[in-house]
Coordinates of N, CA and C in Angstrom, one line a residue:
M1283 N 67.2 174.2 45.4 CA 67.3 175.5 46.0 C 66.3 175.7 47.1
K1284 N 66.7 176.0 48.3 CA 65.8 176.2 49.5 C 65.2 177.5 49.4
P1285 N 63.9 177.6 49.8 CA 63.3 178.9 49.9 C 63.9 179.7 51.0
S1286 N 64.1 181.0 50.8 CA 64.7 181.7 51.9 C 63.7 182.1 53.0
K1287 N 64.1 182.2 54.2 CA 63.3 182.6 55.3 C 63.1 184.1 55.3
P1288 N 61.9 184.5 55.7 CA 61.8 186.0 55.8 C 62.6 186.5 57.0
T1289 N 63.2 187.6 56.8 CA 64.0 188.1 58.0 C 63.1 188.8 58.9
T1290 N 63.2 188.5 60.2 CA 62.4 189.1 61.2 C 63.2 189.7 62.3
K1291 N 62.8 190.7 62.9 CA 63.5 191.3 64.0 C 63.3 190.4 65.3
P1292 N 64.3 190.3 66.1 CA 64.1 189.5 67.3 C 63.1 190.2 68.2
Y1293 N 62.4 189.4 69.0 CA 61.4 190.0 70.0 C 62.2 190.7 71.1
T1294 N 61.8 192.0 71.3 CA 62.4 192.8 72.3 C 61.4 193.1 73.4
R1295 N 61.8 192.7 74.6 CA 60.9 193.0 75.8 C 61.3 194.3 76.4
R1296 N 60.4 195.2 76.6 CA 60.6 196.5 77.2 C 60.2 196.5 78.7
S1297 N 61.0 197.2 79.5 CA 60.7 197.3 80.9 C 59.4 198.2 81.2
E1298 N 58.8 198.0 82.3 CA 57.7 198.8 82.6 C 58.1 200.3 82.7
N1299 N 59.3 200.6 83.2 CA 59.8 201.9 83.3 C 59.9 202.5 81.9
Y1300 N 60.5 201.8 81.0 CA 60.6 202.2 79.6 C 59.2 202.6 79.0
K1301 N 58.3 201.7 79.2 CA 56.9 201.9 78.7 C 56.3 203.2 79.3
A1302 N 56.5 203.4 80.6 CA 55.9 204.6 81.2 C 56.5 205.8 80.7
E1303 N 57.9 205.8 80.5 CA 58.5 207.0 79.9 C 58.1 207.2 78.5
A1304 N 57.9 206.2 77.7 CA 57.5 206.3 76.3 C 56.1 206.9 76.2
L1305 N 55.2 206.5 77.2 CA 53.9 207.0 77.2 C 53.9 208.5 77.6
K1306 N 54.8 208.9 78.5 CA 54.9 210.3 78.9 C 55.3 211.1 77.7
L1307 N 56.3 210.6 76.9 CA 56.7 211.3 75.7 C 55.6 211.4 74.7
A1308 N 54.9 210.3 74.5 CA 53.8 210.3 73.6 C 52.7 211.4 74.0
D1309 N 52.4 211.5 75.2 CA 51.5 212.5 75.7 C 52.0 213.9 75.4
R1310 N 53.3 214.1 75.5 CA 53.8 215.5 75.2 C 53.9 215.8 73.7
I1311 N 54.4 214.9 72.9 CA 54.6 215.2 71.5 C 53.7 214.5 70.5
G1312 N 52.9 213.6 71.0 CA 52.0 212.9 70.1 C 52.5 211.5 69.9
Y1313 N 51.5 210.6 69.7 CA 51.8 209.1 69.6 C 52.6 208.8 68.3
T1314 N 52.2 209.5 67.2 CA 52.9 209.2 66.0 C 54.4 209.6 66.0
E1315 N 54.6 210.8 66.5 CA 56.0 211.3 66.6 C 56.8 210.5 67.6
A1316 N 56.2 210.2 68.7 CA 57.0 209.4 69.8 C 57.3 208.0 69.2
A1317 N 56.4 207.4 68.5 CA 56.7 206.1 67.9 C 57.8 206.2 66.9
R1318 N 57.8 207.2 66.1 CA 58.9 207.4 65.1 C 60.2 207.6 65.8
Q1319 N 60.3 208.4 66.8 CA 61.5 208.7 67.5 C 62.1 207.5 68.3
L1320 N 61.2 206.7 68.8 CA 61.6 205.5 69.6 C 61.8 204.2 68.7
G1321 N 61.4 204.3 67.5 CA 61.5 203.1 66.6 C 60.5 202.1 66.9
L1322 N 59.3 202.5 67.3 CA 58.2 201.6 67.6 C 57.1 201.8 66.7
H1323 N 56.2 200.8 66.7 CA 54.9 201.0 66.0 C 54.0 201.8 66.9
E1324 N 53.2 202.6 66.2 CA 52.3 203.5 67.0 C 51.3 202.6 67.8
S1325 N 50.9 201.5 67.2 CA 50.0 200.6 67.9 C 50.6 200.0 69.2
Q1326 N 51.9 199.9 69.3 CA 52.5 199.4 70.5 C 52.2 200.4 71.6
L1327 N 52.4 201.7 71.3 CA 52.1 202.7 72.3 C 50.7 202.7 72.8
Y1328 N 49.8 202.6 71.8 CA 48.4 202.6 72.2 C 48.0 201.3 73.0
G1329 N 48.7 200.2 72.7 CA 48.5 199.0 73.5 C 49.0 199.2 74.9
W1330 N 50.2 199.8 75.0 CA 50.7 200.0 76.4 C 49.8 200.9 77.2
R1331 N 49.3 202.0 76.5 CA 48.4 202.9 77.2 C 47.1 202.2 77.6
A1332 N 46.5 201.4 76.8 CA 45.3 200.6 77.2 C 45.6 199.7 78.4
K1333 N 46.7 199.0 78.4 CA 47.1 198.1 79.5 C 47.3 198.9 80.7
Q1334 N 48.0 200.0 80.7 CA 48.2 200.9 81.8 C 46.9 201.4 82.4
S1335 N 46.0 201.8 81.5 CA 44.7 202.3 81.9 C 43.9 201.2 82.6
H1336 N 44.0 200.1 82.1 CA 43.2 198.9 82.6 C 43.8 198.6 84.0
Q1337 N 45.1 198.6 84.2 CA 45.7 198.2 85.4 C 45.3 199.2 86.5
Q1338 N 45.2 200.5 86.1 CA 44.9 201.5 87.1 C 43.4 201.4 87.5
T1339 N 42.5 201.0 86.7 CA 41.1 200.9 87.0 C 40.9 199.6 87.9
V1340 N 41.7 198.6 87.6 CA 41.5 197.3 88.4 C 42.1 197.4 89.8
S1341 N 43.2 198.2 89.9 CA 43.8 198.2 91.3 C 43.1 199.1 92.2

C-alpha cells in the first residue's frame, strides 16, 4: 500500500492590480477581515504591504 500524498492547493499567482485592490480593502475593513473575505492568509496581505512599501521607498 502506497502512502497517500498530502493534498495541496495549486500555486496561484495574483496580479499587481489584484494585490493593490486587496490592500485597499484591508486598509478599509482590516487585514483579518479582508483576508477572510478574499480567501487568503493574513500573512499574504502583510507580505504584499511590505513589498509595496519597499518598492515605494526604493523608487
